[in-house]
mmCIF file of C-alpha atoms and ligand atoms in Angstrom:
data_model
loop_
_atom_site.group_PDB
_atom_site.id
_atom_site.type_symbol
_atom_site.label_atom_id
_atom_site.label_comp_id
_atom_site.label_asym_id
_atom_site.label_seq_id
_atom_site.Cartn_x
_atom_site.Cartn_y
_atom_site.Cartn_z
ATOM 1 C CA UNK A 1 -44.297 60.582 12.259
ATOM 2 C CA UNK A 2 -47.502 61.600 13.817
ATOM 3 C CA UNK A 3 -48.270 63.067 17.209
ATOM 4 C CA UNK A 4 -48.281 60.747 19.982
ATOM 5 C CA UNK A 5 -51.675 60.662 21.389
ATOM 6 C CA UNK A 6 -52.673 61.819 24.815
ATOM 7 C CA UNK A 7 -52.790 58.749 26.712
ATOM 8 C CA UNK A 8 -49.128 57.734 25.449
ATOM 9 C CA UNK A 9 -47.518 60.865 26.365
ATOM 10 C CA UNK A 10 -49.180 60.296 29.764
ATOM 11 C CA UNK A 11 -47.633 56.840 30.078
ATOM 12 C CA UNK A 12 -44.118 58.409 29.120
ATOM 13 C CA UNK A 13 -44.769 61.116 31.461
ATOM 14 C CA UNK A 14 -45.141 59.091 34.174
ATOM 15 C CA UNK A 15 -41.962 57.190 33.031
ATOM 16 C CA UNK A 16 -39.851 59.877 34.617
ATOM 17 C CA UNK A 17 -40.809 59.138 38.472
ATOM 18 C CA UNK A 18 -38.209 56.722 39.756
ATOM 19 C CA UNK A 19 -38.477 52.990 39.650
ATOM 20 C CA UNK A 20 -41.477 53.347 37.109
ATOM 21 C CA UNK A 21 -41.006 51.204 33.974
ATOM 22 C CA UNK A 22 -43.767 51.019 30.725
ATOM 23 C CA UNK A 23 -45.586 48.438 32.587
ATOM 24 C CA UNK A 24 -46.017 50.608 35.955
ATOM 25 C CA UNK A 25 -46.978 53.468 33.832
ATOM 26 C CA UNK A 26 -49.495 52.179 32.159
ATOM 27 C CA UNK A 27 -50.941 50.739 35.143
ATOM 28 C CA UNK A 28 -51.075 53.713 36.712
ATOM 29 C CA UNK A 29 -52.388 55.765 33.924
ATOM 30 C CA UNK A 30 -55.632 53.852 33.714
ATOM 31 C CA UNK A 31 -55.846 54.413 37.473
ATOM 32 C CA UNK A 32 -55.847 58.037 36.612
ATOM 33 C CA UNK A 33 -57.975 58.176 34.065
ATOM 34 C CA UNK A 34 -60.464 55.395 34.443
ATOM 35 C CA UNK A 35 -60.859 55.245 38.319
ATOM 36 C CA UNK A 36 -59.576 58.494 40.153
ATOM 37 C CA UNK A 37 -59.600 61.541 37.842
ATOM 38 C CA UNK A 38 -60.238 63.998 40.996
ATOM 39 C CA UNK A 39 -56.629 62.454 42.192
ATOM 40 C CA UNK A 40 -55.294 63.036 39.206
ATOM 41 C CA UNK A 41 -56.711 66.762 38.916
ATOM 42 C CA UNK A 42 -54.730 67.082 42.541
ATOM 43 C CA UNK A 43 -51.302 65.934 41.361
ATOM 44 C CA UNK A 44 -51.797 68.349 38.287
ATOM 45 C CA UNK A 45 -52.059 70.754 40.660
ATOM 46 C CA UNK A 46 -49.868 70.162 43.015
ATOM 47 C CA UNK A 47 -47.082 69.436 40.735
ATOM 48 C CA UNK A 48 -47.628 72.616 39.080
ATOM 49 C CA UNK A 49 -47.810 74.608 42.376
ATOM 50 C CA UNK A 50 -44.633 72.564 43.737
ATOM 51 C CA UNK A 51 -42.453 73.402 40.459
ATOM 52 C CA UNK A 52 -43.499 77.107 41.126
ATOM 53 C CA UNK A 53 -42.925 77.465 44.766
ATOM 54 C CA UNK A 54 -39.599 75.602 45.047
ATOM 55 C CA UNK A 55 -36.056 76.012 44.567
ATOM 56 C CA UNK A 56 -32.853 75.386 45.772
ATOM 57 C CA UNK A 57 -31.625 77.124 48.940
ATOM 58 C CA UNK A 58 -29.009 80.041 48.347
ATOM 59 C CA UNK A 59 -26.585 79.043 50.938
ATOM 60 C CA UNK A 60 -27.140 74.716 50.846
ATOM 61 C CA UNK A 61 -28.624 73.614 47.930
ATOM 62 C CA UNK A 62 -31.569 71.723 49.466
ATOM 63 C CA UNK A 63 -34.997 72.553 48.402
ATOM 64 C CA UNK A 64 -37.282 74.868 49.955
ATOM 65 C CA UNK A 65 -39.773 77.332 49.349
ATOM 66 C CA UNK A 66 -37.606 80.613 50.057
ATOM 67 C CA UNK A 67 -34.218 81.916 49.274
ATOM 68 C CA UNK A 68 -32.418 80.430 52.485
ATOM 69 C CA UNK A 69 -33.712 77.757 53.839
ATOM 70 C CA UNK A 70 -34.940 77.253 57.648
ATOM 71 C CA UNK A 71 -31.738 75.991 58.978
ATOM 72 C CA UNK A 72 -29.479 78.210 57.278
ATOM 73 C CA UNK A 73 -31.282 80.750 58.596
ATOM 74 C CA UNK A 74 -31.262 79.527 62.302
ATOM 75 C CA UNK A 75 -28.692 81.140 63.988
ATOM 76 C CA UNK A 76 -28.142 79.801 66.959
ATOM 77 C CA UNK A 77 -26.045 76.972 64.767
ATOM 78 C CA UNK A 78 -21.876 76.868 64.315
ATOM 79 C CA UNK A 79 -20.935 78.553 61.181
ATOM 80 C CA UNK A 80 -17.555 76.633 61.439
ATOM 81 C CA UNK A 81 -18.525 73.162 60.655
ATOM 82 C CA UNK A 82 -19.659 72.053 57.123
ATOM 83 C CA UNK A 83 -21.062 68.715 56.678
ATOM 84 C CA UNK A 84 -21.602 67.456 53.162
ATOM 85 C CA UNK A 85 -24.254 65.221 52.430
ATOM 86 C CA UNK A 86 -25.600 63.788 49.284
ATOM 87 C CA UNK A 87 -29.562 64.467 49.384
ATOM 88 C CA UNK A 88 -32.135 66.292 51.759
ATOM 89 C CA UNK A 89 -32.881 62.897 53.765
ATOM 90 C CA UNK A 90 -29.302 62.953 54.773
ATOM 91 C CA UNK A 91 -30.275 66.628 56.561
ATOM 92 C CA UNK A 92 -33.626 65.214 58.150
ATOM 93 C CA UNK A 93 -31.760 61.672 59.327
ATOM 94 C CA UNK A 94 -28.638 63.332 61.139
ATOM 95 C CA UNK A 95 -31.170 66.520 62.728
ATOM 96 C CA UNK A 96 -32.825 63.554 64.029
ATOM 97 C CA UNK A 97 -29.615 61.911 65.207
ATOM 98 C CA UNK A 98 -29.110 65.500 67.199
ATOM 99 C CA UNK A 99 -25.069 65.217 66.336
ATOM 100 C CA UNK A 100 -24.384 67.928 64.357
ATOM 101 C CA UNK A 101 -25.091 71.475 65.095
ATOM 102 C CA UNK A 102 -22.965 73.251 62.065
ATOM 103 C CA UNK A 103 -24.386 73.737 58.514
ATOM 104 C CA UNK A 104 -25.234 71.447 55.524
ATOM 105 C CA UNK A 105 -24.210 71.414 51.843
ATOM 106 C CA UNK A 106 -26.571 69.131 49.936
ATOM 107 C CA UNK A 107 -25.163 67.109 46.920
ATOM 108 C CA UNK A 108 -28.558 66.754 45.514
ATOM 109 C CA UNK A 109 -26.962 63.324 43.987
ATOM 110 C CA UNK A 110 -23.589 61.475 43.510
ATOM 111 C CA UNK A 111 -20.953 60.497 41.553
ATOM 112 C CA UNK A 112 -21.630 57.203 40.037
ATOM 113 C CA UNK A 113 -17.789 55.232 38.987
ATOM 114 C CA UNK A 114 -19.459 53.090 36.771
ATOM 115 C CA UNK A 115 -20.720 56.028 34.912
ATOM 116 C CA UNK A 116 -17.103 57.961 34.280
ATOM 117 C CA UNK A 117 -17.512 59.548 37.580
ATOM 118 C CA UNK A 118 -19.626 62.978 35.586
ATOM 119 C CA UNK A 119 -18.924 65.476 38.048
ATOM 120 C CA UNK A 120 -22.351 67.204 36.007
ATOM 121 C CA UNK A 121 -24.242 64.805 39.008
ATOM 122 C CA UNK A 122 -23.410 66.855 42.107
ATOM 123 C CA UNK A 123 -23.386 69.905 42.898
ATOM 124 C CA UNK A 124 -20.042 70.996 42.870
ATOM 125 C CA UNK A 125 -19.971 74.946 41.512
ATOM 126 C CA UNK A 126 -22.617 75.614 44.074
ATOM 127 C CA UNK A 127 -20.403 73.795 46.886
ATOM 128 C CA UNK A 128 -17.212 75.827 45.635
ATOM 129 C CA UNK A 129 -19.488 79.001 45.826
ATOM 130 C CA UNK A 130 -20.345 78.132 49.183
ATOM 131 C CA UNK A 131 -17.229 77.646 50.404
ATOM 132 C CA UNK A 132 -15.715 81.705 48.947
ATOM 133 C CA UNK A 133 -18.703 83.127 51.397
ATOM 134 C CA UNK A 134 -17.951 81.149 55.102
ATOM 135 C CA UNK A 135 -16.172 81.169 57.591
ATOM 136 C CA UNK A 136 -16.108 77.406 57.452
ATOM 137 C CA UNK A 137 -12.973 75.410 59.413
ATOM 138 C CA UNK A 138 -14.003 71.971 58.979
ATOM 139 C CA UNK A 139 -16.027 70.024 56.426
ATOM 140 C CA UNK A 140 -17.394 66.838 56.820
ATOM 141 C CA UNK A 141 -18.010 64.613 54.054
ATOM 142 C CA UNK A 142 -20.854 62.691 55.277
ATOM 143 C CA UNK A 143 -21.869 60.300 52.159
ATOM 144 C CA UNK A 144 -23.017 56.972 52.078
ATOM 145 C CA UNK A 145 -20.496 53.810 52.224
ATOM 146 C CA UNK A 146 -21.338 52.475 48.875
ATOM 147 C CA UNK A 147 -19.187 52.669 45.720
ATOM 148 C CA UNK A 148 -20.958 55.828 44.264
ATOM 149 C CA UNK A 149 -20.361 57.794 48.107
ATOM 150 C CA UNK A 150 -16.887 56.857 48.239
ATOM 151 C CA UNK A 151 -15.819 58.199 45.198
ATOM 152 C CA UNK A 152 -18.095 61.280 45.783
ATOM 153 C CA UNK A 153 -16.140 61.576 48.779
ATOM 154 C CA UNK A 154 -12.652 60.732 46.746
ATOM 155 C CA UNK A 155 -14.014 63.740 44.489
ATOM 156 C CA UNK A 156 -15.060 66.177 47.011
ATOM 157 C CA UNK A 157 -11.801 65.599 48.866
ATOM 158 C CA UNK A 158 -9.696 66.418 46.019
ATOM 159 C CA UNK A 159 -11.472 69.596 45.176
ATOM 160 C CA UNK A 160 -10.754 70.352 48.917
ATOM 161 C CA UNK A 161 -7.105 68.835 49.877
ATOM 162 C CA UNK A 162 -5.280 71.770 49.113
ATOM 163 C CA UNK A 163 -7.695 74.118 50.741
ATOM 164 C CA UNK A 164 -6.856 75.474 54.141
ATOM 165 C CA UNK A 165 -9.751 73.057 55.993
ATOM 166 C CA UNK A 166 -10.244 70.422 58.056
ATOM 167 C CA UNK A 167 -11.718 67.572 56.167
ATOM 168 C CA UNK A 168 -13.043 65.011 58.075
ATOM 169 C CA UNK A 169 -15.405 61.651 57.299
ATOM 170 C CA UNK A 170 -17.723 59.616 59.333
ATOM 171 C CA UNK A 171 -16.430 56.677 61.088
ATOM 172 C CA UNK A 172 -16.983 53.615 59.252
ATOM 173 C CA UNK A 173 -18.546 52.361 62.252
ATOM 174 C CA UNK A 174 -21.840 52.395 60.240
ATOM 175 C CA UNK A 175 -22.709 48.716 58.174
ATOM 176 C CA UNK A 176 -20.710 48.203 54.699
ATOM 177 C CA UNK A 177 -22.564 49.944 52.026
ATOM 178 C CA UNK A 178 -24.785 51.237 54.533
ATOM 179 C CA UNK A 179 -26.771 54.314 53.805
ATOM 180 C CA UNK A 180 -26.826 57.064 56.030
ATOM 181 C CA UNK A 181 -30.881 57.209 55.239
ATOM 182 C CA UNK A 182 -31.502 53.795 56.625
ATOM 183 C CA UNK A 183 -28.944 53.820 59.470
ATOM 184 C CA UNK A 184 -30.416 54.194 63.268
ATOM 185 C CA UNK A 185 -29.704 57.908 64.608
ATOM 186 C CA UNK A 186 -27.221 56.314 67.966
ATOM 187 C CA UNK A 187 -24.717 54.758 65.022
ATOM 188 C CA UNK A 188 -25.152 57.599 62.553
ATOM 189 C CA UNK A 189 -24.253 59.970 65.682
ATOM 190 C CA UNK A 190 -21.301 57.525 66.814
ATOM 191 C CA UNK A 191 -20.122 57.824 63.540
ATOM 192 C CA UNK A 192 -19.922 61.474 63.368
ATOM 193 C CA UNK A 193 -18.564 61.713 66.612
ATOM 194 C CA UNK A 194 -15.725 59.239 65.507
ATOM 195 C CA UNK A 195 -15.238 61.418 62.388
ATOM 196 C CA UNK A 196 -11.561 60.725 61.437
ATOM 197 C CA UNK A 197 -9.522 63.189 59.225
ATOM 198 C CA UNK A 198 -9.173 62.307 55.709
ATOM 199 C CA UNK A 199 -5.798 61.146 54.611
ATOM 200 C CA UNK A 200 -4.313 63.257 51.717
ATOM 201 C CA UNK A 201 -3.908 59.654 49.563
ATOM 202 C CA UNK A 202 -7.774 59.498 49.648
ATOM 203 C CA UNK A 203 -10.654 58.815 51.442
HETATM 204 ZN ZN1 ZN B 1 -30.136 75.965 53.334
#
C-alpha cells in the first residue's frame, strides 16, 4: 500500500485531540495550512516543547514541569489526608473550593464499567507506590458521581479496604452524575466536609 501523503497523516494526526472526528480534522487542517501556517508553526512548537518539559509528578501523578510538583512540595499542607481525584481539574476546582489542605493523588482517568472496568485506565501502581512512602491516615476518594466514578471508587476502595486507613467519600450532596469539575466550590466544599466513611460492602 503506498505512503499516506502529508496532508492525510495531518488529518489523522489531528484525529487524536478529543471530540475531533474526520470531518473536524479536515476542517481544521486546511485552516492550518491554507490560512494560518505561523499558528500552525506555534503548535509545532509548542507541542514539541510541552512533550519535552512535562511529566508526571513523583509523589501525585499530575503533570508538571519538575519532579514534585508545586503542591507536593508546599509544606505547610497535612501529610495525613489523601484525597483521590480522577484528573488535574479535580486539584484546581477543590484548591479553589479552599476545603482541603492534605495531598492529592491524581487518577489521570477512570474506570469505565461498560468497558470491563480495565484497571490499565488509572493509575493504580503509582497510587499503591504512593501509599508504601506516607504517612497517610485517611484517603478520600473524591471522583465524580457518574457510573465510570463510582466504580473507580468501588475499585479504589477494594484495593484499600483491608488497609489500615480511613477511607472516606464526598457527600452526595453534590447533583446526580454531577462532576466535581462543573460543581460550584460552596457544594464541592459541603461535600467534603460531609465526607462519610465508606462502608466495607462498597461505595
Ligand atoms: Zn504532586
Amino acid at each position: 500500500m503506498a505512503k499516506e501523503d502529508a496532508f492525510t497523516r495531518l488529518i489523522e494526526a489531528l484525529k487524536v485531540l478529543p471530540n475531533v472526528g474526520p470531518k473536524t480534522a479536515q476542517r481544521m487542517a486546511y485552516q492550518l495550512l491554507q490560512n494560518n501556517r505561523d499558528g500552525a508553526l506555534l503548535l509545532q512548537q509548542a507541542l514539541a516543547d510541552a512533550l519535552a518539559a512535562v511529566r508526571h509528578c513523583r509523589l501525585c501523578n499530575t503533570l508538571c514541569e519538575s519532579e514534585v510538583c508545586a503542591l507536593c512540595a508546599d509544606s505547610d499542607r497535612r501529610d495525613d489526608v489523601l484525597m483521590i481525584v480522577h484528573h488535574p481539574v479535580d486539584v484546581s476546582s477543590m484548591e479553589a473550593a479552599h476545603c482541603h489542605d492534605g495531598r492529592y493523588f491524581v487518577l489521570m482517568g477512570y474506570v469505565n464499567p461498560t468497558q470491563g472496568m480495565d484497571l490499565n485506565q488509572i493509575a493504580i501502581r503509582q497510587l499503591v507506590e504512593r501509599l508504601q512512602t506516607s504517612h497517610i491516615t485517611e484517603i478520600i476518594i473524591a471522583t465524580n458521581f457518574t457510573a465510570e466514578g463510582d466504580a473507580t471508587a468501588y475499585v479504589i476502595h477494594q484495593l484499600l479496604k483491608d488497609l489500615p486507613y480511613k477511607v472516606t467519600r464526598l457527600a452526595r450532596g453534590m447533583p446526580l452524575g454531577g462532576e466535581l469539575e462543573y460543581v460550584d466550590a460552596g457544594t464541592l466544599a459541603q461535600a467534603v466536609y460531609e465526607r462519610r466513611q465508606v462502608e466495607d460492602k462498597g461505595v
